[in-house]
JSON list of C-alpha atoms and ligand atoms in Angstrom, two decimals:
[
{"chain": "L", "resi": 28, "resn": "UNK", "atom": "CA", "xyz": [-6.01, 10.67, -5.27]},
{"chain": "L", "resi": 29, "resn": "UNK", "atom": "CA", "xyz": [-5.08, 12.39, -2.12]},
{"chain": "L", "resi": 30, "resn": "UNK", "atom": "CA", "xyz": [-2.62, 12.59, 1.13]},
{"chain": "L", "resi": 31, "resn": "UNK", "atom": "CA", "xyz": [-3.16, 11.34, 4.04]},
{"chain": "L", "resi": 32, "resn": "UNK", "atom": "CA", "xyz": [-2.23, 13.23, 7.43]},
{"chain": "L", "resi": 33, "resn": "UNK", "atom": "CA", "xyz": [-3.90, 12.13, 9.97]},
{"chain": "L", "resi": 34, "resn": "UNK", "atom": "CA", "xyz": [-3.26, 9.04, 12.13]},
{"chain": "L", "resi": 35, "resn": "UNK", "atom": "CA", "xyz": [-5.07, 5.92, 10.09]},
{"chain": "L", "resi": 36, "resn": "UNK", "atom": "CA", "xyz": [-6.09, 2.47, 11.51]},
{"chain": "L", "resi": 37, "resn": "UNK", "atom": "CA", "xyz": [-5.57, -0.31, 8.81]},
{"chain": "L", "resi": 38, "resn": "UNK", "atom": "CA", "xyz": [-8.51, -2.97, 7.66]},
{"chain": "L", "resi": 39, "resn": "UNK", "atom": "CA", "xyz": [-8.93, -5.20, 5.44]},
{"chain": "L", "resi": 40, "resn": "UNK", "atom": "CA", "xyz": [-6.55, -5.37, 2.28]},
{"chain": "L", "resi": 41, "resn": "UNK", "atom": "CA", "xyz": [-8.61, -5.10, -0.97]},
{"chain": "L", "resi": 42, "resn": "UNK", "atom": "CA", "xyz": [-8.25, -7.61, -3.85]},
{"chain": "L", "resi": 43, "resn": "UNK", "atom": "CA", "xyz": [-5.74, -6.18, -7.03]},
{"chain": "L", "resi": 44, "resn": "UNK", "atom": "CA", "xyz": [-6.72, -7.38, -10.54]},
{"chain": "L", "resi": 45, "resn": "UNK", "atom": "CA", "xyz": [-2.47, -7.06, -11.36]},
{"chain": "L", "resi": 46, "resn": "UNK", "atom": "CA", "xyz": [0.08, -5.42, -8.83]},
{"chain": "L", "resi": 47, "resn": "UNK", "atom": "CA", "xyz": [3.38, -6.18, -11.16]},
{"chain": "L", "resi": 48, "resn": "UNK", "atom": "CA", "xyz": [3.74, -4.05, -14.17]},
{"chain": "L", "resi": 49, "resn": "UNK", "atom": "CA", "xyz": [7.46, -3.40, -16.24]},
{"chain": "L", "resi": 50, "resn": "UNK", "atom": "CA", "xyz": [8.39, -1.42, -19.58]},
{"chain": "L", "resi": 51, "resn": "UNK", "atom": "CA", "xyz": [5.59, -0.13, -21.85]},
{"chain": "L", "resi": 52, "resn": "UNK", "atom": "CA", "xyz": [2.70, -1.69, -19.45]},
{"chain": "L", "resi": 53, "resn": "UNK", "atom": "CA", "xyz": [3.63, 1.55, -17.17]},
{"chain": "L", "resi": 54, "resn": "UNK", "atom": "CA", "xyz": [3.04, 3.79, -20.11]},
{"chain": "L", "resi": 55, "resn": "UNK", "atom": "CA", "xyz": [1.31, 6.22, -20.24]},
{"chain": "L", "resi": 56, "resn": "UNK", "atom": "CA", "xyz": [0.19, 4.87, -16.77]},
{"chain": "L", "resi": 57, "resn": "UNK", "atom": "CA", "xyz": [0.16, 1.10, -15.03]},
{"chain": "L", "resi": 58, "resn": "UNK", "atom": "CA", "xyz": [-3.64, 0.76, -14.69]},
{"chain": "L", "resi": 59, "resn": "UNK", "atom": "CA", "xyz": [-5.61, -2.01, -12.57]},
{"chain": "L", "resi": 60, "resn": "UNK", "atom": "CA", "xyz": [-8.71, -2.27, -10.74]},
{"chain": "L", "resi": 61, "resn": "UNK", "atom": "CA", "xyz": [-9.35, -3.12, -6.57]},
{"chain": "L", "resi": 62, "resn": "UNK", "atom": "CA", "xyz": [-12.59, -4.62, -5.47]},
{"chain": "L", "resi": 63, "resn": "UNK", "atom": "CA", "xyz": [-14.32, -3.02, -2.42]},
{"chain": "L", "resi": 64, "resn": "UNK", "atom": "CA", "xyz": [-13.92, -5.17, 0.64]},
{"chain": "L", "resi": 65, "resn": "UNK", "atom": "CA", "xyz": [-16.99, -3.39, 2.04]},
{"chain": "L", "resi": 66, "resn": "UNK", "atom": "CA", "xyz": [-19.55, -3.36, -1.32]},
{"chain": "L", "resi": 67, "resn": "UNK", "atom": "CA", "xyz": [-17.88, -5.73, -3.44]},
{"chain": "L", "resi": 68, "resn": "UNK", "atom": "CA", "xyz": [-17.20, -2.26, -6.45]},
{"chain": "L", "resi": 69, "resn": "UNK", "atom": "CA", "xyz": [-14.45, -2.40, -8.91]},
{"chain": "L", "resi": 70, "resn": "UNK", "atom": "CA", "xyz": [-13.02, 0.54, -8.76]},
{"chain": "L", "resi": 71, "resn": "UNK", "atom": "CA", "xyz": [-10.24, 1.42, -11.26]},
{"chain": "L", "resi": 72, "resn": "UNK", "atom": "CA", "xyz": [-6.50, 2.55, -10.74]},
{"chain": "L", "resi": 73, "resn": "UNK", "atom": "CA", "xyz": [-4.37, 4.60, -12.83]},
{"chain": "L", "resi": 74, "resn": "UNK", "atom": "CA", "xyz": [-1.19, 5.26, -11.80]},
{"chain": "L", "resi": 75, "resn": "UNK", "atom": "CA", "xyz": [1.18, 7.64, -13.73]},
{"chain": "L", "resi": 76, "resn": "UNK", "atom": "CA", "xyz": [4.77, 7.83, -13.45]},
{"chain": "L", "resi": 77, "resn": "UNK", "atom": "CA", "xyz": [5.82, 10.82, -11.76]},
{"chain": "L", "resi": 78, "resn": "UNK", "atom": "CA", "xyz": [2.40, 11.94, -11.17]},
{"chain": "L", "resi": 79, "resn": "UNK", "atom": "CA", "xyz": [0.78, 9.54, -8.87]},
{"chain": "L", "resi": 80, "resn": "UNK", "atom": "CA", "xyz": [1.17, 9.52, -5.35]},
{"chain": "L", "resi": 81, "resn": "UNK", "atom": "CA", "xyz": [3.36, 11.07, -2.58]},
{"chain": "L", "resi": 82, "resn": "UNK", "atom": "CA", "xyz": [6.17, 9.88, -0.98]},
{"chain": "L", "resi": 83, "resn": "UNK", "atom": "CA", "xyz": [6.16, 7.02, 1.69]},
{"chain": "L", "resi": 84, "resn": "UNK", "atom": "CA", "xyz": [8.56, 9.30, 4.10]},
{"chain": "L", "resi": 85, "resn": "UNK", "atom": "CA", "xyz": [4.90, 10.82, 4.71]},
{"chain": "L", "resi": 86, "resn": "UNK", "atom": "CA", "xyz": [3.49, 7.99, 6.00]},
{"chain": "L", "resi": 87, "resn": "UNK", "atom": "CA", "xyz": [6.08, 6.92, 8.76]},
{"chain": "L", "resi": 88, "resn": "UNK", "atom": "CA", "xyz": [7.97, 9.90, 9.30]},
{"chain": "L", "resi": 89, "resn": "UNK", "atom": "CA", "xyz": [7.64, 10.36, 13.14]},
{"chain": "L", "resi": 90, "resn": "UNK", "atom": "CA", "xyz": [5.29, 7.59, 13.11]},
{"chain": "L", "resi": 91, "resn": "UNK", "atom": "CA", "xyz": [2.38, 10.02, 11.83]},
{"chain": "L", "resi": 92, "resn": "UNK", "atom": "CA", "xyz": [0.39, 8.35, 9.98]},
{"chain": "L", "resi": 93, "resn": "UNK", "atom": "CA", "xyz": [1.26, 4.92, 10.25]},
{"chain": "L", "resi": 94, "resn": "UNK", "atom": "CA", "xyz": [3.95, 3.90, 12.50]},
{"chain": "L", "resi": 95, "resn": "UNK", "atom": "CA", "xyz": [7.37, 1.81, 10.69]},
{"chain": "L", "resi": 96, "resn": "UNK", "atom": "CA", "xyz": [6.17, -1.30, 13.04]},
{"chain": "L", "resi": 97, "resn": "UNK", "atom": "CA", "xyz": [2.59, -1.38, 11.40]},
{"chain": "L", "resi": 98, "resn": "UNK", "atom": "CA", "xyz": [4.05, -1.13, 7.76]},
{"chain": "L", "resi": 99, "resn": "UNK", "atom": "CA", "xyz": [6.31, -3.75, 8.59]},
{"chain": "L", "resi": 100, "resn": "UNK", "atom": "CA", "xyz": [4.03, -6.44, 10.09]},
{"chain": "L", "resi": 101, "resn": "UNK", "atom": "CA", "xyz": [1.47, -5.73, 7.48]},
{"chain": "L", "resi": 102, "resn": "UNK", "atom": "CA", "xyz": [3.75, -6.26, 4.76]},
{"chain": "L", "resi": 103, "resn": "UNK", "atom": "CA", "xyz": [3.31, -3.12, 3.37]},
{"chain": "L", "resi": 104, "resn": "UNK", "atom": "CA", "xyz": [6.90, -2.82, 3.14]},
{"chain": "L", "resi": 105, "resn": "UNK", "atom": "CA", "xyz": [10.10, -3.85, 3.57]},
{"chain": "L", "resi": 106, "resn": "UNK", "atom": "CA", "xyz": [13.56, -2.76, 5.49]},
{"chain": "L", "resi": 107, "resn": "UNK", "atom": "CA", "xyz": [15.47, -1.32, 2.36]},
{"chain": "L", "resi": 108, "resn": "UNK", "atom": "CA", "xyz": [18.76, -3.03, 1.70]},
{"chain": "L", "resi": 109, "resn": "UNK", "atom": "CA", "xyz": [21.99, -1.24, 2.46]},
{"chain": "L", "resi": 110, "resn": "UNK", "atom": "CA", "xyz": [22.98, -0.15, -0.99]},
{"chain": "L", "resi": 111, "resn": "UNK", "atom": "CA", "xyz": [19.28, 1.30, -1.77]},
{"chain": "L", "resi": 112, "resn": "UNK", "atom": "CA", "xyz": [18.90, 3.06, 1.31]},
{"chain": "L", "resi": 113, "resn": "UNK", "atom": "CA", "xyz": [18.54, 6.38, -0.39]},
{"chain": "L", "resi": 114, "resn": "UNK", "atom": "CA", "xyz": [15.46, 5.85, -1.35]},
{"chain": "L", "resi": 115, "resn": "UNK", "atom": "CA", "xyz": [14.67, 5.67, 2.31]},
{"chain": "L", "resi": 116, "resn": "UNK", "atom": "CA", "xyz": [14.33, 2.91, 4.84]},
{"chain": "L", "resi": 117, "resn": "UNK", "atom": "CA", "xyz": [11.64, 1.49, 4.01]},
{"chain": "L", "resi": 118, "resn": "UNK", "atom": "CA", "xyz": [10.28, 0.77, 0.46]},
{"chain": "L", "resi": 119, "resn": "UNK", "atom": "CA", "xyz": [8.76, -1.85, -1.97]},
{"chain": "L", "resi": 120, "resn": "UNK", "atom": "CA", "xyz": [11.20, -4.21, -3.84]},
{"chain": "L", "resi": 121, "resn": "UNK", "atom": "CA", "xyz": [14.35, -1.38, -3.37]},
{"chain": "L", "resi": 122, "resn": "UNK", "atom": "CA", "xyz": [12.53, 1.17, -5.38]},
{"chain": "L", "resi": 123, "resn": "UNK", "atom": "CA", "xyz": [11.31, 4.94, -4.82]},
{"chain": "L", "resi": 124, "resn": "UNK", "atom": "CA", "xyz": [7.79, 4.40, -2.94]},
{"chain": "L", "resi": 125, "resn": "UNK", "atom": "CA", "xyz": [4.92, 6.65, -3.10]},
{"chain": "L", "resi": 126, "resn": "UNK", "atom": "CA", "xyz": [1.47, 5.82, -1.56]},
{"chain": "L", "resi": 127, "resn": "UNK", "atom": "CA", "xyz": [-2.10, 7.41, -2.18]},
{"chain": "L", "resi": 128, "resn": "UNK", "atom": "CA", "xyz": [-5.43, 7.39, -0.62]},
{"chain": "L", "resi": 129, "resn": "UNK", "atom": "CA", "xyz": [-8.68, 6.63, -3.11]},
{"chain": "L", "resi": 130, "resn": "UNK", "atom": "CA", "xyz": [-12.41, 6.61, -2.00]},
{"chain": "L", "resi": 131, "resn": "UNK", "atom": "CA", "xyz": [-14.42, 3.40, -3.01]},
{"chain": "L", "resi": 132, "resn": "UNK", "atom": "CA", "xyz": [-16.72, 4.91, -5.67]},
{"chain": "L", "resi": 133, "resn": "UNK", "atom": "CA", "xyz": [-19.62, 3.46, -5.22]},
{"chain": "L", "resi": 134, "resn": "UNK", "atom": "CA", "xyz": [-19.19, 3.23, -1.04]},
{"chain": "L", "resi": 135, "resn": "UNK", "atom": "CA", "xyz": [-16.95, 5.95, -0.59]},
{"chain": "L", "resi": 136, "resn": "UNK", "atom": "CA", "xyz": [-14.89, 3.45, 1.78]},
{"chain": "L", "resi": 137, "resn": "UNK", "atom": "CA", "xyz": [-11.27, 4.91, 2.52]},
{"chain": "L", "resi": 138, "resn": "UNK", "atom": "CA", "xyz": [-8.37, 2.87, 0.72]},
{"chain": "L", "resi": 139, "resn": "UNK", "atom": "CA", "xyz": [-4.33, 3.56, 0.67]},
{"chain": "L", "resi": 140, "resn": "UNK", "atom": "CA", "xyz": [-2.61, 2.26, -2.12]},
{"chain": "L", "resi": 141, "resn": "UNK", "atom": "CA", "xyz": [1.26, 1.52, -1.39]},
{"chain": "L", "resi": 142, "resn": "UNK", "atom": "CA", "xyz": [3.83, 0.91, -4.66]},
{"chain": "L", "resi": 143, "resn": "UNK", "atom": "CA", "xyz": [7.06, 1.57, -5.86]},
{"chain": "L", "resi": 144, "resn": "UNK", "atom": "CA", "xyz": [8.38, 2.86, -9.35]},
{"chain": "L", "resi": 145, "resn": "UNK", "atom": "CA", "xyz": [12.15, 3.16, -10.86]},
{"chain": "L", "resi": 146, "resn": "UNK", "atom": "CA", "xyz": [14.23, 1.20, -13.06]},
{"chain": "L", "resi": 147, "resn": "UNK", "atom": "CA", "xyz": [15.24, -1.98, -11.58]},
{"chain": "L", "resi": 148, "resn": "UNK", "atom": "CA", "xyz": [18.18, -2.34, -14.19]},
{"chain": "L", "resi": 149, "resn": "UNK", "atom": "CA", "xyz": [19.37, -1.21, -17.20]},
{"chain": "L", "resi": 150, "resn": "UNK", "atom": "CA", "xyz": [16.30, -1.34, -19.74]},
{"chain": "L", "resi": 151, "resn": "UNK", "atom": "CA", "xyz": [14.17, -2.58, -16.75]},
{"chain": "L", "resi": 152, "resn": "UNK", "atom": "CA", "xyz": [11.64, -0.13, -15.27]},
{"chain": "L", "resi": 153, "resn": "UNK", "atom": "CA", "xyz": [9.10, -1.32, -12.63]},
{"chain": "L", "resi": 154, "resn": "UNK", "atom": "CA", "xyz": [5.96, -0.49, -11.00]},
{"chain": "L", "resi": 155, "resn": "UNK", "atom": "CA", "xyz": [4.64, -3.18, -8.24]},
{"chain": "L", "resi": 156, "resn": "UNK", "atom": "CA", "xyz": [1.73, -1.95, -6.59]},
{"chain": "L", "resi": 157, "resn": "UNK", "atom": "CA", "xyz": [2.29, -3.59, -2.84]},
{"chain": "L", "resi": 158, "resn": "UNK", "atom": "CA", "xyz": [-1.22, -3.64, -2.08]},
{"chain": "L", "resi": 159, "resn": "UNK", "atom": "CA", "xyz": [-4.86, -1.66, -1.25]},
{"chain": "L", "resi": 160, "resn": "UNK", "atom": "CA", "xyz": [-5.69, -1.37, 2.48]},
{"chain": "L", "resi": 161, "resn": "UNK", "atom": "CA", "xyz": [-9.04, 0.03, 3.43]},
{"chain": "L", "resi": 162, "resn": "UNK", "atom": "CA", "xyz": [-8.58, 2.36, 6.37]},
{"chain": "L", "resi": 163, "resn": "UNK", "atom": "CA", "xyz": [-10.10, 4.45, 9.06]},
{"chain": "L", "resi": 164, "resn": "UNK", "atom": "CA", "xyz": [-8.67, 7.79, 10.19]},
{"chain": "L", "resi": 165, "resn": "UNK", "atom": "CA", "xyz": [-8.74, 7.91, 14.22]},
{"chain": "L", "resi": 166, "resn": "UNK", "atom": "CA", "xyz": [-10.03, 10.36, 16.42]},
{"chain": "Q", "resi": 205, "resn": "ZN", "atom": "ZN1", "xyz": [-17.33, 0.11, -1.76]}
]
């Protein structure tokens, strides 16, 4: 798991064994496994609450890495609604979004992983995994 800084060009998006996960299914971590648009790998992916991932602010802040437009049309994301806007102005399903990039282990293909964690309600805590793009960084 690591950042990404540098300006990225999106490709294909990978195939997700599970992207929704709720209550004890995130515990200790929401686990699933993406298969490698380029070697056809299953890689596995653990993500831990609090642990995994950095902030989506990153990512579109300034346009830097990705621009808001590209997230958008992608579906990457979605315009956060009015009341949830603290978590920024753009996340997945109106919770806290975080984003990581993983290597393909076999290929060592670049992927970013987008998804959102936080309690949806009361006795309700999420973790939906928007989806695994393989990317290249530009020059
Ligand atoms: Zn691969």
């Amino acid at each position: 798991m690591y950042s990404i800084s540098k300006k990225i060009t999106l490709n294909k998006q990978a195939l997700i064994a599970k992207n929704h996960f709720s209550n004890d299914e995130i515990i200790p971590a929401a686990l699933t496994k993406f298969t490698c648009c380029n070697c056809g790998h299953q890689n596995i992916v653990e993500i831990f609450p609090y642990e995994t991932g950095f902030p989506i602010f990153q990512i579109y802040n300034e346009d830097k890495v990705l621009s808001k437009n590209e997230l958008l049309h992608n579906q990457i994301v979605t315009e956060t609604s009015q009341r949830m806007v603290h978590f920024g102005s753009l996340t997945v399903n109106d919770l806290p979004t975080l984003y990581f990039g993983t290597d393909c282990q076999a290929c060592h293909s670049k992927y970013i992983c987008v998804f959102s964690y936080g309690e949806k309600q009361p006795g309700l805590t999420l973790l939906n995994i928007s989806g695994i793009w393989q990317y290249e960084e530009l020059k």
